[in-house]
Short mmCIF file of C-alpha atoms in Angstrom, two decimals:
data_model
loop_
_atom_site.label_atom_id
_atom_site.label_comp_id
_atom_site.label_asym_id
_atom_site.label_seq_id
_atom_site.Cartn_x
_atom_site.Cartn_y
_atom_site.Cartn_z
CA UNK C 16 6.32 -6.26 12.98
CA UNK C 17 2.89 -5.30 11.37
CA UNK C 18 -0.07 -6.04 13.79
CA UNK C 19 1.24 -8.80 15.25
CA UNK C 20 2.81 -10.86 12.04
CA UNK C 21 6.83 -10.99 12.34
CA UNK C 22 8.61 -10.31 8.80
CA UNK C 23 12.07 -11.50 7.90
CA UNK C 24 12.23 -8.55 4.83
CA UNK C 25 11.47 -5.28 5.28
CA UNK C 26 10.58 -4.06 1.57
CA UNK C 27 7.02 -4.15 1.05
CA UNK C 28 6.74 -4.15 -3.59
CA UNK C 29 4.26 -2.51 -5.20
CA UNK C 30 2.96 -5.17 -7.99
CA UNK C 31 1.75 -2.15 -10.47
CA UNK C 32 3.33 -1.24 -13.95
CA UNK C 33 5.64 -3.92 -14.38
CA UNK C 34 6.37 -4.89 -18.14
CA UNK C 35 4.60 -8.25 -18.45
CA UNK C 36 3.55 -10.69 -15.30
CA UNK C 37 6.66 -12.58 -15.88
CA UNK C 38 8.83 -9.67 -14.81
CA UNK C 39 6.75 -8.97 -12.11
CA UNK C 40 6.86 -12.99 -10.45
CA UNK C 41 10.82 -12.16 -10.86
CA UNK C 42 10.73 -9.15 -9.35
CA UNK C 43 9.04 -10.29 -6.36
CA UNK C 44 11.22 -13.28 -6.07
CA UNK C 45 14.49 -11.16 -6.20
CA UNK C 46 13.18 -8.26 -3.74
CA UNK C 47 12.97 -11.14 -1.28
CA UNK C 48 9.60 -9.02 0.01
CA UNK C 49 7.07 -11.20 1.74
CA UNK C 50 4.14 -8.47 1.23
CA UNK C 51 2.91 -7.37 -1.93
CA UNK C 52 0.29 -4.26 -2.56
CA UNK C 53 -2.65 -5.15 -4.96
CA UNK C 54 -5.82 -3.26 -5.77
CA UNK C 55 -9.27 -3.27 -6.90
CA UNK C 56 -10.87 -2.66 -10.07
CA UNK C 57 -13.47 -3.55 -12.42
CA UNK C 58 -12.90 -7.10 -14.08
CA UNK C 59 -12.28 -7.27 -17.00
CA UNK C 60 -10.36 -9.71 -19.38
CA UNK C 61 -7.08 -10.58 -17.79
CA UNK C 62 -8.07 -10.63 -14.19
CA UNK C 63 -7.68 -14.37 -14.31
CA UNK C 64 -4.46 -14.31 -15.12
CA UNK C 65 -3.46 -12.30 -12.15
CA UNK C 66 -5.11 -14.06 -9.75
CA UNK C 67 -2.90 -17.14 -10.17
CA UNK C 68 0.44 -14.90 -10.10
CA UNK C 69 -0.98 -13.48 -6.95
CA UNK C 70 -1.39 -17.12 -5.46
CA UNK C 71 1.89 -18.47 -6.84
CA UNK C 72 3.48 -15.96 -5.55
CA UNK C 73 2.32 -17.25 -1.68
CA UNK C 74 3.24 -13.51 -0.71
CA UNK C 75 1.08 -11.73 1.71
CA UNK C 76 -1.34 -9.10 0.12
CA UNK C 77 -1.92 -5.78 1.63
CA UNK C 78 -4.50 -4.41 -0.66
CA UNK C 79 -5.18 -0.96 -1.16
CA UNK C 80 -7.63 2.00 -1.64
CA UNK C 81 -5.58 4.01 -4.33
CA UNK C 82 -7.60 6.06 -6.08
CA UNK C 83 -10.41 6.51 -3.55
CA UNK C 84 -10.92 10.45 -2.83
CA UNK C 85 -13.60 9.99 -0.06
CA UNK C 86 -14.06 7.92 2.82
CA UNK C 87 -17.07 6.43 1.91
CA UNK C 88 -14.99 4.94 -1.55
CA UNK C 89 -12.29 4.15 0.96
CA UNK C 90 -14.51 2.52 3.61
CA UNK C 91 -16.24 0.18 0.89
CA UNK C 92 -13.23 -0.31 -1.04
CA UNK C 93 -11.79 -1.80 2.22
CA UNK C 94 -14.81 -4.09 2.56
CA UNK C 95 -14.62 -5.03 -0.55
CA UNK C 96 -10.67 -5.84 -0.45
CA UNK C 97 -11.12 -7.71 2.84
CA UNK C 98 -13.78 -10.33 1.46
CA UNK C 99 -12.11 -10.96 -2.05
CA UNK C 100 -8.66 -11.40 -0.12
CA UNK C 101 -9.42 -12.74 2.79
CA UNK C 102 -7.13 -10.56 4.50
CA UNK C 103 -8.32 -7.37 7.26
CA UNK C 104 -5.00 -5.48 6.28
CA UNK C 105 -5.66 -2.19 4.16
CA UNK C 106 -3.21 0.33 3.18
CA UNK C 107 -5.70 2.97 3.07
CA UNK C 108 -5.36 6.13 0.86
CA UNK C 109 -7.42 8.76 0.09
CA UNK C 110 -6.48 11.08 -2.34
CA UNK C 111 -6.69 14.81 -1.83
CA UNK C 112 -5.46 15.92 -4.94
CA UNK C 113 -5.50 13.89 -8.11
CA UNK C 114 -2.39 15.93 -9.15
CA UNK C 115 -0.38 15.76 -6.32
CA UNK C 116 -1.78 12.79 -5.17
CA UNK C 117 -0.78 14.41 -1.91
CA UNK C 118 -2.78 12.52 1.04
CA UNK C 119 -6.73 14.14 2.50
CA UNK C 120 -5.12 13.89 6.31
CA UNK C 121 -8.62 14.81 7.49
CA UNK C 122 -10.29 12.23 5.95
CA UNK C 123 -7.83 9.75 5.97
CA UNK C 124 -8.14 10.28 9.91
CA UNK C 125 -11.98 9.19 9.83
CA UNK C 126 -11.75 6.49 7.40
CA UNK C 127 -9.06 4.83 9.87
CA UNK C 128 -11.34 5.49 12.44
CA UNK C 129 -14.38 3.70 11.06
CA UNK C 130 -12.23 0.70 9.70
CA UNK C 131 -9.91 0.56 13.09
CA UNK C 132 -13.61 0.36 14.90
CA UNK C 133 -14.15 -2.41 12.69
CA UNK C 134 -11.69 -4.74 12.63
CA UNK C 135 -9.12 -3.58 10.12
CA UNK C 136 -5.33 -3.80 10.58
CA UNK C 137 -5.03 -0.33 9.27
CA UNK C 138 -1.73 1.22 7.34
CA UNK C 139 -2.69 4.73 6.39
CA UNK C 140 -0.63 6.50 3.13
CA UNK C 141 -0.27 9.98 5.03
CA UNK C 142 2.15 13.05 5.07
CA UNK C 143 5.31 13.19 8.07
CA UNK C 144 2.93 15.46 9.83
CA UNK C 145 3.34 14.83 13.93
CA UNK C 146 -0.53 15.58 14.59
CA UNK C 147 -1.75 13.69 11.71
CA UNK C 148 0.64 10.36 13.19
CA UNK C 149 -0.95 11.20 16.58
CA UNK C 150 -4.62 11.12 15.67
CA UNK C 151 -4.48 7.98 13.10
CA UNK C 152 -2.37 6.23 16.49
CA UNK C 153 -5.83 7.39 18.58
CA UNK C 154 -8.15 6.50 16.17
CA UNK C 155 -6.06 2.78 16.23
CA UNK C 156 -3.52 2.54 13.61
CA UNK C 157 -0.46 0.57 14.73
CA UNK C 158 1.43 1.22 11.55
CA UNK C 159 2.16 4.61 9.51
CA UNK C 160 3.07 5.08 6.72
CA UNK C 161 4.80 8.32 5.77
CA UNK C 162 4.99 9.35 2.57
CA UNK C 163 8.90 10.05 1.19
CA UNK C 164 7.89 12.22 -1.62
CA UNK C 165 4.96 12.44 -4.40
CA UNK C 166 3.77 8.73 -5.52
CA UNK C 167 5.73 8.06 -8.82
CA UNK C 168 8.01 10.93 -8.58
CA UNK C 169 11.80 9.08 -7.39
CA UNK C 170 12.30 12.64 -5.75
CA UNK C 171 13.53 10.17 -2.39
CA UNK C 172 13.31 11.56 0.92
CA UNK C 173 11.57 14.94 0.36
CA UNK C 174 11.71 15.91 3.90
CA UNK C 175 14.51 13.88 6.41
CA UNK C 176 14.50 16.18 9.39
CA UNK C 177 10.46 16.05 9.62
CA UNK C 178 10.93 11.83 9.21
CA UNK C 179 13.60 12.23 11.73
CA UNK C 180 11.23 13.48 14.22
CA UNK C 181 8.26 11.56 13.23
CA UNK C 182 10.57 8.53 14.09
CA UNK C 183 11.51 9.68 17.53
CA UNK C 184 8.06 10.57 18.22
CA UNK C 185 6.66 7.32 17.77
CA UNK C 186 9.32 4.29 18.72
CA UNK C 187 6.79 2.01 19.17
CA UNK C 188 4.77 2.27 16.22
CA UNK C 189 5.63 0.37 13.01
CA UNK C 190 6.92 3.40 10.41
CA UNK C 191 6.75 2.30 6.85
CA UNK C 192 8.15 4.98 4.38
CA UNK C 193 5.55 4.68 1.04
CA UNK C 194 5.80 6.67 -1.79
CA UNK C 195 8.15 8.80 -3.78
CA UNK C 196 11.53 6.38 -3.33
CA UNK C 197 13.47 6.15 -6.31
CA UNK C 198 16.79 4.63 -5.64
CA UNK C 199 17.78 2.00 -3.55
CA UNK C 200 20.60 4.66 -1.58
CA UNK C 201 17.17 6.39 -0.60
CA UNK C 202 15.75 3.36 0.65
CA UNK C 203 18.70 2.43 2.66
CA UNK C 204 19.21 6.22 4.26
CA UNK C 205 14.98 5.75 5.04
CA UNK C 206 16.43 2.54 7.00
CA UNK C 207 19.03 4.10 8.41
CA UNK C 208 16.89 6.64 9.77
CA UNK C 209 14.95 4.07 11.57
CA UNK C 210 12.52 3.26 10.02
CA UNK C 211 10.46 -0.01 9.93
CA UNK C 212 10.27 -0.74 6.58
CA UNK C 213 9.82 0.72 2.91
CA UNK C 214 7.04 0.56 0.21
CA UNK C 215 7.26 1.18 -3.33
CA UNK C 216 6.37 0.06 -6.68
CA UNK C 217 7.36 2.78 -9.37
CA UNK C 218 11.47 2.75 -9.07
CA UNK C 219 11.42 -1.35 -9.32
CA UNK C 220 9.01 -1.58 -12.16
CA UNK C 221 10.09 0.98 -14.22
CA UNK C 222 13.64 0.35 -14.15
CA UNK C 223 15.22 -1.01 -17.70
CA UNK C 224 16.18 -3.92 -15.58
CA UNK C 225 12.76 -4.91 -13.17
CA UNK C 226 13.98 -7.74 -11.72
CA UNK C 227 17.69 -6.19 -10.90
CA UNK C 228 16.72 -3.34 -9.09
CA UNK C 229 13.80 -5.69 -7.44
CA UNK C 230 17.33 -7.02 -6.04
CA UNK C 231 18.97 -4.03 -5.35
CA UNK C 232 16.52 -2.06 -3.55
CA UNK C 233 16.18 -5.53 -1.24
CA UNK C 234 19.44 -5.52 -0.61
CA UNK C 235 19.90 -1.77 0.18
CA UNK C 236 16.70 -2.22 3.14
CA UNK C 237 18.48 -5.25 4.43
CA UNK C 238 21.84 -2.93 4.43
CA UNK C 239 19.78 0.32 5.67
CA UNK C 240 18.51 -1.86 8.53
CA UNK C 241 21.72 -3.13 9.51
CA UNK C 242 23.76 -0.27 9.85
CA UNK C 243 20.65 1.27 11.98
CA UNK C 244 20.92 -1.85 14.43
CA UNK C 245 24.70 -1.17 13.99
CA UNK C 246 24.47 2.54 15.33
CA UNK C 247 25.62 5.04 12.67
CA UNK C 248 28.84 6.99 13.65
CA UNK C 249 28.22 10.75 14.93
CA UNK C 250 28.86 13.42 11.89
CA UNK C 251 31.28 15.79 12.50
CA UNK C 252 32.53 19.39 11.43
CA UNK C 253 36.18 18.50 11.44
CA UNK C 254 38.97 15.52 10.00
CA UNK C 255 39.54 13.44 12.71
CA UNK C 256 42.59 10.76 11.69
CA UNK C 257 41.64 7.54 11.77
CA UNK C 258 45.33 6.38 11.59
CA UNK C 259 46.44 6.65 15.26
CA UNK C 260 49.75 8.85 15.33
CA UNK C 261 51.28 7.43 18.66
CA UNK C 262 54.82 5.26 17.30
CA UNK C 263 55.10 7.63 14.00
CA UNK C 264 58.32 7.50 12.37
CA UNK C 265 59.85 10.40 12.40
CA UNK C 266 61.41 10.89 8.71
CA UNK C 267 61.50 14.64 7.88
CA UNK T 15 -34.84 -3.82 -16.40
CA UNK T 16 -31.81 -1.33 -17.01
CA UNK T 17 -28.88 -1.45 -14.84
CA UNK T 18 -25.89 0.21 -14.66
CA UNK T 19 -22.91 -2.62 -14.51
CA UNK T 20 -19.29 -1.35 -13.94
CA UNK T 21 -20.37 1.95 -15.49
CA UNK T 22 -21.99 0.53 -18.85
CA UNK T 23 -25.98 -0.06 -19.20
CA UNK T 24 -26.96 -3.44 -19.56
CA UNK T 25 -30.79 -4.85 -20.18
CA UNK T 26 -30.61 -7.85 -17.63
CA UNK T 27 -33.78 -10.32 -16.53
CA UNK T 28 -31.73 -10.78 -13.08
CA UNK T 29 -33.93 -9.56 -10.37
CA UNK T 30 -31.41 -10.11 -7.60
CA UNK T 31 -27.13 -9.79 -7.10
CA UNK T 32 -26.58 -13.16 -7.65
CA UNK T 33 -28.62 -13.89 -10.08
CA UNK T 34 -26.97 -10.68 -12.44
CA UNK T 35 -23.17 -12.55 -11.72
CA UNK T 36 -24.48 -15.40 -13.51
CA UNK T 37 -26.41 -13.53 -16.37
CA UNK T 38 -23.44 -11.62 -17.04
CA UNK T 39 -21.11 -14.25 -16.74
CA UNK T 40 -18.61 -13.14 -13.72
CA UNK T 41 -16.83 -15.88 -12.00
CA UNK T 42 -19.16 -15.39 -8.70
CA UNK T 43 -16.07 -16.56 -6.51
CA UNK T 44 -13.44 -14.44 -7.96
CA UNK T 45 -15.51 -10.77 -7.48
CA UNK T 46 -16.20 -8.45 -4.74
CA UNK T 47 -19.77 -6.26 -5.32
CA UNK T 48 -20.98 -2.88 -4.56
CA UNK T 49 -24.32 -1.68 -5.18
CA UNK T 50 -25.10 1.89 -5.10
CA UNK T 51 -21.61 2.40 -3.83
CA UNK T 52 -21.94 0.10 -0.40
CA UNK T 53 -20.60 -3.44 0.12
CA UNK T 54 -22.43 -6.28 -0.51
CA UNK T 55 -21.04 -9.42 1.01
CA UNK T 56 -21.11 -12.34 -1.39
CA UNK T 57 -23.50 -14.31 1.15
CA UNK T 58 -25.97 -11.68 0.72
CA UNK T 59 -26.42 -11.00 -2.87
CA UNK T 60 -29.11 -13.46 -3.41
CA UNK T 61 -31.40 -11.83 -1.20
CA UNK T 62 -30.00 -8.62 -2.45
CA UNK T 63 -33.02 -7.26 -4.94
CA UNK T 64 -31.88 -5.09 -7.86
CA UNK T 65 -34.39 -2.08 -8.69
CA UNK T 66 -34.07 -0.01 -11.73
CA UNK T 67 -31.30 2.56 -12.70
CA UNK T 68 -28.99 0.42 -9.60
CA UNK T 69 -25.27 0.86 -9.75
CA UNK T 70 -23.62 -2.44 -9.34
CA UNK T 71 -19.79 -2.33 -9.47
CA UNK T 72 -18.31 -5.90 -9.50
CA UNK T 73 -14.27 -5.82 -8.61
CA UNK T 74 -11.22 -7.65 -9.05
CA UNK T 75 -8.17 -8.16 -7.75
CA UNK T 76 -5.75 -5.56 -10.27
CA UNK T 77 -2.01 -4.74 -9.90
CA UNK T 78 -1.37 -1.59 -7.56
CA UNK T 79 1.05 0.01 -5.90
#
């Protein structure tokens, strides 16, 4: 599914935020998610401690670059990530706008290109636009990953009808919605859709229950993905009776 | 000499990367390094020199989303 490596589950779990490492072990364990999201920062006390979760867990990592704002951070953060994890996957972000946290497409589009060039199995954080998708897909990216609204902000899918088109304008690349879910009924109309899979960290970790919406929101992908596979009915303007009327009493 | 270490000064006698792991007392195995804001691979900090007023940033592996 991503770069050659088949998945069974199609939530990827953010491992941020959660309210003690306990909660978090659970959470992954209930989401049924087989790749976590980790990043880098200075050690400090308590890095041990994670390190052991992170290999108990036997998940696979995709590490990130959040909180880079240039592509030099991002490039080096990615060299960085690759050699402490041993992995060349790298959801790559680079921050426009430390308010909006809204993706820098243009340099988000040359940091792919220099890591693509060298080896890395690339999954860019970018906006649904159709000319950003096309030039991270030149510059070697074979999985996107739209955002669905603001990181941390639960508003869902901001805009469906520009998803909608980003999916039918690339079937054969991987689409990973990342950012901005907050319920699990947004995560399962995000599979519906057609997309590949869904990212997100915030709605699972911050819930009064971590480890019961960990469950939920794996459920609802697993149910999203289904009913896609399933083909959704067509929406109509009118009742139509489901009930045929053909050997109706007639009583009046 | 002074350094600059994860954005605090330190006074170190390490002339080299690997050397200023050990000094400060990093698990070698466990970090990834930067100096001066480019990569250094962990087979290369021993014959990476440090020079005066050098940014080193030594990383972890931190919860993210």
């Amino acid at each position: 599914m991503f770069y050659g490596i088949p998945l069974t589950s199609r939530l990827l779990l953010g491992t941020a935020q959660y309210p003690s490492p306990a909660i978090l072990g659970e959470a992954i364990t209930a989401s049924g998610a087989e790749v976590i999201t980790v990043s880098l920062r200075r050690e400090g006390a308590g890095g041990g401690a994670f390190r052991e979760l992170l290999r108990d867990t036997g998940r696979r990592i995709l590490p990130n670059t959040a909180g880079c704002h240039s592509v030099r951070e991002a490039v080096t953060t990615a060299h960085m990530a690759r050699e402490l994890f041993a992995t060349n996957w790298i959801k790559l972000e680079v921050i426009g706008h430390a308010d909006t946290l809204q993706p820098d497409p243009f340099a988000l589009v040359e940091a792919a290109r220099i890591l693509c060039s060298e080896g890395f199995a690339v999954f860019p954080y970018m906006t649904e636009d159709l000319i950003l998708a096309e030039r991270l897909v030149e510059a070697g990216c074979r999985v996107l990953m739209p955002w669905g609204a603001p990181i941390g902000s639960g508003q869902g899918l901001r805009n469906p009808e520009g998803l909608r088109s980003l999916r039918a304008h690339f079937p054969g690349i991987a689409l990973v919605i990342d950012a901005g879910i907050g319920a699990p009924s947004q995560a399962a109309a995000a599979m519906e859709m057609g997309f590949d899979a869904v990212l997100l960290n915030t709605a699972v970790a911050k819930a009064r229950d971590p480890v019961g919406m960990a469950r939920a929101f794996g459920q609802a992908v697993a149910a999203g993905r289904l009913a896609h596979e399933a083909g959704l009915m067509l929406r109509r303007d009118m009742a139509v009776a489901s009930t045929p009327v053909f050997g109706m009493a007639e009583l009046a | 000499m002074h350094l600059e270490v994860n954005g605090t000064r330190h006074r170190v006698q390490a002339t080299d990367l690997a050397a200023l792991l050990v000094e400060l007392g990093f698990d070698d195995r466990a970090v990834a390094t930067a100096l001066d804001g480019a990569f250094v691979p962990a087979a290369l900090r021993g014959s990476t020199p440090l020079v005066p007023g050098a940014r080193v940033e030594v990383l972890a592996p931190m919860q993210g989303g």
